[in-house]
Amino acid sequence: MIVAVGENGAIGKENKMLWHIPEDFKYFKETTMGKPMIMGRKTFDSIGRPLPGRLTIVITRDENWSYDGVKVVHDLDSALAAAFAEAEAKNAEEVMVVGGAQIYQQAMEHTDRIYYTEVHQSYECDARFPALDKAIWQEVSREDHQAKIDGKPDYSFVVFDKK
Ligand SMILES: NC(=O)c1ccc[n+]([C@@H]2O[C@H](COP(=O)([O-])OP(=O)(O)OC[C@H]3O[C@@H](n4cnc5c(N)ncnc54)[C@H](OP(=O)(O)O)[C@@H]3O)[C@@H](O)[C@H]2O)c1
């Protein structure tokens, strides 16, 4: 998984991101490049297009939903199967679950690594990431960064592996 999370677990509100941190966009791009990405239909709507260099796999219950250049599936198992087939075909070392809240929750049991950007501020939100159980998740790396622009939050790039 890859996710950016506020201090209070916030990840989104009204289907939008809560902050604009260019360095986190860059980190997202570098970390996901070349790897198949699984996302919920709402997250796809908020991004609005498939991102270049990575297969976008969208989960929806809507049998009529489609979008040029996007692989559409109707359950998580099919998403995982499509993602692992693509990873094998393209020699990608992992598949990425990129949200949102519903998909993170359902995919958690299948996940063995989380690229977790801590955003050091709290936000009003309607989408949250679950608190990580430290008995299960071990922090394996951390990079702390101070905001480069006044008024923007500090942030940390943390990686958790399942023990
Ligand atoms: N901070 C971050 O790193 C980050 C990352 C990603 C997203 N976000 C935020 O998260 C929010 C969106 O999250 P969300 O929970 O509302 O939506 P979501 O998880 O992106 O998408 C939910 C949709 O996925 C489909 N879906 C979910 N489970 C399914 C299943 N088992 N089988 C088939 N389809 C299924 C349904 O689509 P249909 O309704 O089409 O059937 C459902 O409405 C936004 O605010 C976004 O900005 C934040």
PDB file of N, CA, C and O in Angstrom, residues 55-106:
ATOM      1  N   LEU A  55      -0.068   0.374 -14.836  1.00  0.00           N
ATOM      2  CA  LEU A  55      -1.438  -0.061 -15.127  1.00  0.00           C
ATOM      3  C   LEU A  55      -2.360   0.369 -13.974  1.00  0.00           C
ATOM      4  O   LEU A  55      -2.072   0.098 -12.811  1.00  0.00           O
ATOM      5  N   THR A  56      -3.455   1.045 -14.324  1.00  0.00           N
ATOM      6  CA  THR A  56      -4.464   1.422 -13.332  1.00  0.00           C
ATOM      7  C   THR A  56      -5.572   0.380 -13.338  1.00  0.00           C
ATOM      8  O   THR A  56      -6.185   0.127 -14.378  1.00  0.00           O
ATOM      9  N   ILE A  57      -5.810  -0.216 -12.176  1.00  0.00           N
ATOM     10  CA  ILE A  57      -6.873  -1.213 -12.015  1.00  0.00           C
ATOM     11  C   ILE A  57      -7.914  -0.606 -11.086  1.00  0.00           C
ATOM     12  O   ILE A  57      -7.604  -0.275  -9.933  1.00  0.00           O
ATOM     13  N   VAL A  58      -9.135  -0.424 -11.588  1.00  0.00           N
ATOM     14  CA  VAL A  58     -10.190   0.227 -10.806  1.00  0.00           C
ATOM     15  C   VAL A  58     -11.221  -0.816 -10.379  1.00  0.00           C
ATOM     16  O   VAL A  58     -11.706  -1.595 -11.207  1.00  0.00           O
ATOM     17  N   ILE A  59     -11.562  -0.807  -9.090  1.00  0.00           N
ATOM     18  CA  ILE A  59     -12.602  -1.692  -8.553  1.00  0.00           C
ATOM     19  C   ILE A  59     -13.914  -0.914  -8.473  1.00  0.00           C
ATOM     20  O   ILE A  59     -13.960   0.166  -7.874  1.00  0.00           O
ATOM     21  N   THR A  60     -14.960  -1.480  -9.071  1.00  0.00           N
ATOM     22  CA  THR A  60     -16.293  -0.879  -9.004  1.00  0.00           C
ATOM     23  C   THR A  60     -17.341  -1.989  -9.042  1.00  0.00           C
ATOM     24  O   THR A  60     -17.087  -3.057  -9.588  1.00  0.00           O
ATOM     25  N   ARG A  61     -18.514  -1.715  -8.467  1.00  0.00           N
ATOM     26  CA  ARG A  61     -19.616  -2.675  -8.586  1.00  0.00           C
ATOM     27  C   ARG A  61     -20.450  -2.395  -9.836  1.00  0.00           C
ATOM     28  O   ARG A  61     -21.327  -3.150 -10.179  1.00  0.00           O
ATOM     29  N   ASP A  62     -20.159  -1.283 -10.495  1.00  0.00           N
ATOM     30  CA  ASP A  62     -20.936  -0.842 -11.648  1.00  0.00           C
ATOM     31  C   ASP A  62     -20.461  -1.597 -12.902  1.00  0.00           C
ATOM     32  O   ASP A  62     -19.366  -1.352 -13.406  1.00  0.00           O
ATOM     33  N   GLU A  63     -21.324  -2.480 -13.409  1.00  0.00           N
ATOM     34  CA  GLU A  63     -20.950  -3.317 -14.562  1.00  0.00           C
ATOM     35  C   GLU A  63     -20.752  -2.476 -15.823  1.00  0.00           C
ATOM     36  O   GLU A  63     -20.155  -2.936 -16.791  1.00  0.00           O
ATOM     37  N   ASN A  64     -21.286  -1.263 -15.843  1.00  0.00           N
ATOM     38  CA  ASN A  64     -21.204  -0.429 -17.054  1.00  0.00           C
ATOM     39  C   ASN A  64     -20.042   0.553 -17.034  1.00  0.00           C
ATOM     40  O   ASN A  64     -19.848   1.291 -17.982  1.00  0.00           O
ATOM     41  N   TRP A  65     -19.305   0.574 -15.931  1.00  0.00           N
ATOM     42  CA  TRP A  65     -18.250   1.580 -15.808  1.00  0.00           C
ATOM     43  C   TRP A  65     -17.047   1.196 -16.672  1.00  0.00           C
ATOM     44  O   TRP A  65     -16.602   0.050 -16.668  1.00  0.00           O
ATOM     45  N   SER A  66     -16.501   2.148 -17.392  1.00  0.00           N
ATOM     46  CA  SER A  66     -15.247   1.897 -18.110  1.00  0.00           C
ATOM     47  C   SER A  66     -14.534   3.231 -18.329  1.00  0.00           C
ATOM     48  O   SER A  66     -15.154   4.305 -18.238  1.00  0.00           O
ATOM     49  N   TYR A  67     -13.259   3.130 -18.623  1.00  0.00           N
ATOM     50  CA  TYR A  67     -12.478   4.340 -18.914  1.00  0.00           C
ATOM     51  C   TYR A  67     -11.303   3.880 -19.774  1.00  0.00           C
ATOM     52  O   TYR A  67     -10.670   2.862 -19.465  1.00  0.00           O
ATOM     53  N   ASP A  68     -11.033   4.638 -20.813  1.00  0.00           N
ATOM     54  CA  ASP A  68      -9.940   4.278 -21.733  1.00  0.00           C
ATOM     55  C   ASP A  68      -8.629   4.078 -20.995  1.00  0.00           C
ATOM     56  O   ASP A  68      -8.218   4.961 -20.231  1.00  0.00           O
ATOM     57  N   GLY A  69      -7.973   2.942 -21.227  1.00  0.00           N
ATOM     58  CA  GLY A  69      -6.655   2.730 -20.636  1.00  0.00           C
ATOM     59  C   GLY A  69      -6.697   2.203 -19.219  1.00  0.00           C
ATOM     60  O   GLY A  69      -5.651   2.058 -18.586  1.00  0.00           O
ATOM     61  N   VAL A  70      -7.915   1.917 -18.701  1.00  0.00           N
ATOM     62  CA  VAL A  70      -8.045   1.423 -17.322  1.00  0.00           C
ATOM     63  C   VAL A  70      -8.546  -0.016 -17.337  1.00  0.00           C
ATOM     64  O   VAL A  70      -9.444  -0.358 -18.112  1.00  0.00           O
ATOM     65  N   LYS A  71      -7.967  -0.864 -16.504  1.00  0.00           N
ATOM     66  CA  LYS A  71      -8.463  -2.232 -16.319  1.00  0.00           C
ATOM     67  C   LYS A  71      -9.551  -2.186 -15.235  1.00  0.00           C
ATOM     68  O   LYS A  71      -9.286  -1.732 -14.113  1.00  0.00           O
ATOM     69  N   VAL A  72     -10.759  -2.632 -15.570  1.00  0.00           N
ATOM     70  CA  VAL A  72     -11.883  -2.566 -14.631  1.00  0.00           C
ATOM     71  C   VAL A  72     -12.145  -3.955 -14.051  1.00  0.00           C
ATOM     72  O   VAL A  72     -12.181  -4.936 -14.789  1.00  0.00           O
ATOM     73  N   VAL A  73     -12.321  -4.017 -12.725  1.00  0.00           N
ATOM     74  CA  VAL A  73     -12.658  -5.281 -12.059  1.00  0.00           C
ATOM     75  C   VAL A  73     -13.795  -5.010 -11.072  1.00  0.00           C
ATOM     76  O   VAL A  73     -14.070  -3.860 -10.716  1.00  0.00           O
ATOM     77  N   HIS A  74     -14.425  -6.108 -10.606  1.00  0.00           N
ATOM     78  CA  HIS A  74     -15.623  -5.938  -9.784  1.00  0.00           C
ATOM     79  C   HIS A  74     -15.476  -6.521  -8.379  1.00  0.00           C
ATOM     80  O   HIS A  74     -16.445  -6.555  -7.625  1.00  0.00           O
ATOM     81  N   ASP A  75     -14.296  -6.976  -8.045  1.00  0.00           N
ATOM     82  CA  ASP A  75     -14.032  -7.383  -6.654  1.00  0.00           C
ATOM     83  C   ASP A  75     -12.527  -7.355  -6.408  1.00  0.00           C
ATOM     84  O   ASP A  75     -11.728  -7.308  -7.350  1.00  0.00           O
ATOM     85  N   LEU A  76     -12.168  -7.415  -5.132  1.00  0.00           N
ATOM     86  CA  LEU A  76     -10.753  -7.284  -4.761  1.00  0.00           C
ATOM     87  C   LEU A  76      -9.920  -8.460  -5.263  1.00  0.00           C
ATOM     88  O   LEU A  76      -8.790  -8.271  -5.722  1.00  0.00           O
ATOM     89  N   ASP A  77     -10.454  -9.685  -5.195  1.00  0.00           N
ATOM     90  CA  ASP A  77      -9.682 -10.848  -5.656  1.00  0.00           C
ATOM     91  C   ASP A  77      -9.296 -10.691  -7.124  1.00  0.00           C
ATOM     92  O   ASP A  77      -8.160 -11.005  -7.516  1.00  0.00           O
ATOM     93  N   SER A  78     -10.248 -10.228  -7.944  1.00  0.00           N
ATOM     94  CA  SER A  78      -9.944 -10.022  -9.370  1.00  0.00           C
ATOM     95  C   SER A  78      -8.911  -8.922  -9.538  1.00  0.00           C
ATOM     96  O   SER A  78      -8.054  -8.992 -10.430  1.00  0.00           O
ATOM     97  N   ALA A  79      -8.972  -7.902  -8.687  1.00  0.00           N
ATOM     98  CA  ALA A  79      -7.985  -6.817  -8.760  1.00  0.00           C
ATOM     99  C   ALA A  79      -6.589  -7.358  -8.452  1.00  0.00           C
ATOM    100  O   ALA A  79      -5.617  -7.063  -9.160  1.00  0.00           O
ATOM    101  N   LEU A  80      -6.494  -8.181  -7.404  1.00  0.00           N
ATOM    102  CA  LEU A  80      -5.189  -8.730  -7.027  1.00  0.00           C
ATOM    103  C   LEU A  80      -4.663  -9.656  -8.117  1.00  0.00           C
ATOM    104  O   LEU A  80      -3.486  -9.600  -8.478  1.00  0.00           O
ATOM    105  N   ALA A  81      -5.550 -10.489  -8.690  1.00  0.00           N
ATOM    106  CA  ALA A  81      -5.128 -11.416  -9.749  1.00  0.00           C
ATOM    107  C   ALA A  81      -4.614 -10.617 -10.954  1.00  0.00           C
ATOM    108  O   ALA A  81      -3.553 -10.934 -11.507  1.00  0.00           O
ATOM    109  N   ALA A  82      -5.342  -9.576 -11.351  1.00  0.00           N
ATOM    110  CA  ALA A  82      -4.921  -8.760 -12.503  1.00  0.00           C
ATOM    111  C   ALA A  82      -3.599  -8.062 -12.204  1.00  0.00           C
ATOM    112  O   ALA A  82      -2.711  -7.974 -13.056  1.00  0.00           O
ATOM    113  N   ALA A  83      -3.450  -7.587 -10.979  1.00  0.00           N
ATOM    114  CA  ALA A  83      -2.236  -6.851 -10.611  1.00  0.00           C
ATOM    115  C   ALA A  83      -1.018  -7.784 -10.602  1.00  0.00           C
ATOM    116  O   ALA A  83       0.047  -7.435 -11.123  1.00  0.00           O
ATOM    117  N   PHE A  84      -1.167  -8.969 -10.035  1.00  0.00           N
ATOM    118  CA  PHE A  84      -0.011  -9.874  -9.987  1.00  0.00           C
ATOM    119  C   PHE A  84       0.349 -10.390 -11.380  1.00  0.00           C
ATOM    120  O   PHE A  84       1.541 -10.572 -11.691  1.00  0.00           O
ATOM    121  N   ALA A  85      -0.658 -10.605 -12.245  1.00  0.00           N
ATOM    122  CA  ALA A  85      -0.373 -11.026 -13.626  1.00  0.00           C
ATOM    123  C   ALA A  85       0.413  -9.926 -14.342  1.00  0.00           C
ATOM    124  O   ALA A  85       1.408 -10.196 -15.029  1.00  0.00           O
ATOM    125  N   GLU A  86      -0.006  -8.679 -14.166  1.00  0.00           N
ATOM    126  CA  GLU A  86       0.686  -7.552 -14.797  1.00  0.00           C
ATOM    127  C   GLU A  86       2.114  -7.419 -14.242  1.00  0.00           C
ATOM    128  O   GLU A  86       3.068  -7.172 -15.000  1.00  0.00           O
ATOM    129  N   ALA A  87       2.251  -7.578 -12.928  1.00  0.00           N
ATOM    130  CA  ALA A  87       3.577  -7.450 -12.311  1.00  0.00           C
ATOM    131  C   ALA A  87       4.523  -8.515 -12.873  1.00  0.00           C
ATOM    132  O   ALA A  87       5.695  -8.236 -13.157  1.00  0.00           O
ATOM    133  N   GLU A  88       3.987  -9.709 -13.062  1.00  0.00           N
ATOM    134  CA  GLU A  88       4.829 -10.778 -13.606  1.00  0.00           C
ATOM    135  C   GLU A  88       5.214 -10.454 -15.053  1.00  0.00           C
ATOM    136  O   GLU A  88       6.377 -10.583 -15.429  1.00  0.00           O
ATOM    137  N   ALA A  89       4.230 -10.008 -15.831  1.00  0.00           N
ATOM    138  CA  ALA A  89       4.492  -9.706 -17.243  1.00  0.00           C
ATOM    139  C   ALA A  89       5.500  -8.571 -17.391  1.00  0.00           C
ATOM    140  O   ALA A  89       6.322  -8.569 -18.309  1.00  0.00           O
ATOM    141  N   LYS A  90       5.451  -7.593 -16.479  1.00  0.00           N
ATOM    142  CA  LYS A  90       6.311  -6.399 -16.613  1.00  0.00           C
ATOM    143  C   LYS A  90       7.522  -6.455 -15.691  1.00  0.00           C
ATOM    144  O   LYS A  90       8.256  -5.475 -15.568  1.00  0.00           O
ATOM    145  N   ASN A  91       7.672  -7.591 -14.996  1.00  0.00           N
ATOM    146  CA  ASN A  91       8.804  -7.730 -14.096  1.00  0.00           C
ATOM    147  C   ASN A  91       8.814  -6.678 -12.987  1.00  0.00           C
ATOM    148  O   ASN A  91       9.879  -6.192 -12.586  1.00  0.00           O
ATOM    149  N   ALA A  92       7.648  -6.305 -12.503  1.00  0.00           N
ATOM    150  CA  ALA A  92       7.548  -5.337 -11.401  1.00  0.00           C
ATOM    151  C   ALA A  92       7.702  -6.094 -10.087  1.00  0.00           C
ATOM    152  O   ALA A  92       7.200  -7.205  -9.948  1.00  0.00           O
ATOM    153  N   GLU A  93       8.385  -5.470  -9.111  1.00  0.00           N
ATOM    154  CA  GLU A  93       8.681  -6.217  -7.886  1.00  0.00           C
ATOM    155  C   GLU A  93       7.522  -6.235  -6.894  1.00  0.00           C
ATOM    156  O   GLU A  93       7.509  -7.053  -5.975  1.00  0.00           O
ATOM    157  N   GLU A  94       6.547  -5.343  -7.052  1.00  0.00           N
ATOM    158  CA  GLU A  94       5.389  -5.385  -6.156  1.00  0.00           C
ATOM    159  C   GLU A  94       4.181  -4.774  -6.846  1.00  0.00           C
ATOM    160  O   GLU A  94       4.305  -4.126  -7.886  1.00  0.00           O
ATOM    161  N   VAL A  95       3.022  -5.025  -6.275  1.00  0.00           N
ATOM    162  CA  VAL A  95       1.796  -4.383  -6.758  1.00  0.00           C
ATOM    163  C   VAL A  95       1.376  -3.393  -5.676  1.00  0.00           C
ATOM    164  O   VAL A  95       1.626  -3.604  -4.491  1.00  0.00           O
ATOM    165  N   MET A  96       0.751  -2.287  -6.082  1.00  0.00           N
ATOM    166  CA  MET A  96       0.463  -1.207  -5.154  1.00  0.00           C
ATOM    167  C   MET A  96      -1.049  -1.012  -4.996  1.00  0.00           C
ATOM    168  O   MET A  96      -1.766  -0.914  -5.992  1.00  0.00           O
ATOM    169  N   VAL A  97      -1.480  -0.925  -3.761  1.00  0.00           N
ATOM    170  CA  VAL A  97      -2.860  -0.529  -3.461  1.00  0.00           C
ATOM    171  C   VAL A  97      -2.796   0.946  -3.092  1.00  0.00           C
ATOM    172  O   VAL A  97      -2.074   1.331  -2.163  1.00  0.00           O
ATOM    173  N   VAL A  98      -3.531   1.777  -3.824  1.00  0.00           N
ATOM    174  CA  VAL A  98      -3.365   3.228  -3.663  1.00  0.00           C
ATOM    175  C   VAL A  98      -4.628   3.911  -3.130  1.00  0.00           C
ATOM    176  O   VAL A  98      -4.745   5.141  -3.205  1.00  0.00           O
ATOM    177  N   GLY A  99      -5.572   3.126  -2.566  1.00  0.00           N
ATOM    178  CA  GLY A  99      -6.714   3.734  -1.891  1.00  0.00           C
ATOM    179  C   GLY A  99      -8.002   3.601  -2.684  1.00  0.00           C
ATOM    180  O   GLY A  99      -8.042   2.947  -3.730  1.00  0.00           O
ATOM    181  N   GLY A 100      -9.070   4.250  -2.146  1.00  0.00           N
ATOM    182  CA  GLY A 100      -9.109   5.025  -0.913  1.00  0.00           C
ATOM    183  C   GLY A 100      -9.470   4.205   0.310  1.00  0.00           C
ATOM    184  O   GLY A 100      -9.091   3.031   0.420  1.00  0.00           O
ATOM    185  N   ALA A 101     -10.218   4.826   1.222  1.00  0.00           N
ATOM    186  CA  ALA A 101     -10.461   4.245   2.537  1.00  0.00           C
ATOM    187  C   ALA A 101     -11.066   2.843   2.435  1.00  0.00           C
ATOM    188  O   ALA A 101     -10.622   1.910   3.120  1.00  0.00           O
ATOM    189  N   GLN A 102     -12.077   2.679   1.578  1.00  0.00           N
ATOM    190  CA  GLN A 102     -12.744   1.362   1.468  1.00  0.00           C
ATOM    191  C   GLN A 102     -11.762   0.296   0.993  1.00  0.00           C
ATOM    192  O   GLN A 102     -11.757  -0.828   1.496  1.00  0.00           O
ATOM    193  N   ILE A 103     -10.951   0.665   0.022  1.00  0.00           N
ATOM    194  CA  ILE A 103     -10.045  -0.332  -0.572  1.00  0.00           C
ATOM    195  C   ILE A 103      -8.885  -0.620   0.386  1.00  0.00           C
ATOM    196  O   ILE A 103      -8.477  -1.779   0.549  1.00  0.00           O
ATOM    197  N   TYR A 104      -8.369   0.391   1.072  1.00  0.00           N
ATOM    198  CA  TYR A 104      -7.319   0.136   2.070  1.00  0.00           C
ATOM    199  C   TYR A 104      -7.829  -0.855   3.115  1.00  0.00           C
ATOM    200  O   TYR A 104      -7.128  -1.789   3.509  1.00  0.00           O
ATOM    201  N   GLN A 105      -9.038  -0.613   3.581  1.00  0.00           N
ATOM    202  CA  GLN A 105      -9.576  -1.472   4.645  1.00  0.00           C
ATOM    203  C   GLN A 105      -9.682  -2.931   4.183  1.00  0.00           C
ATOM    204  O   GLN A 105      -9.266  -3.843   4.882  1.00  0.00           O
ATOM    205  N   GLN A 106     -10.210  -3.117   2.972  1.00  0.00           N
ATOM    206  CA  GLN A 106     -10.410  -4.486   2.480  1.00  0.00           C
ATOM    207  C   GLN A 106      -9.086  -5.165   2.122  1.00  0.00           C
ATOM    208  O   GLN A 106      -8.973  -6.387   2.201  1.00  0.00           O
TER     209      GLN A 106
END
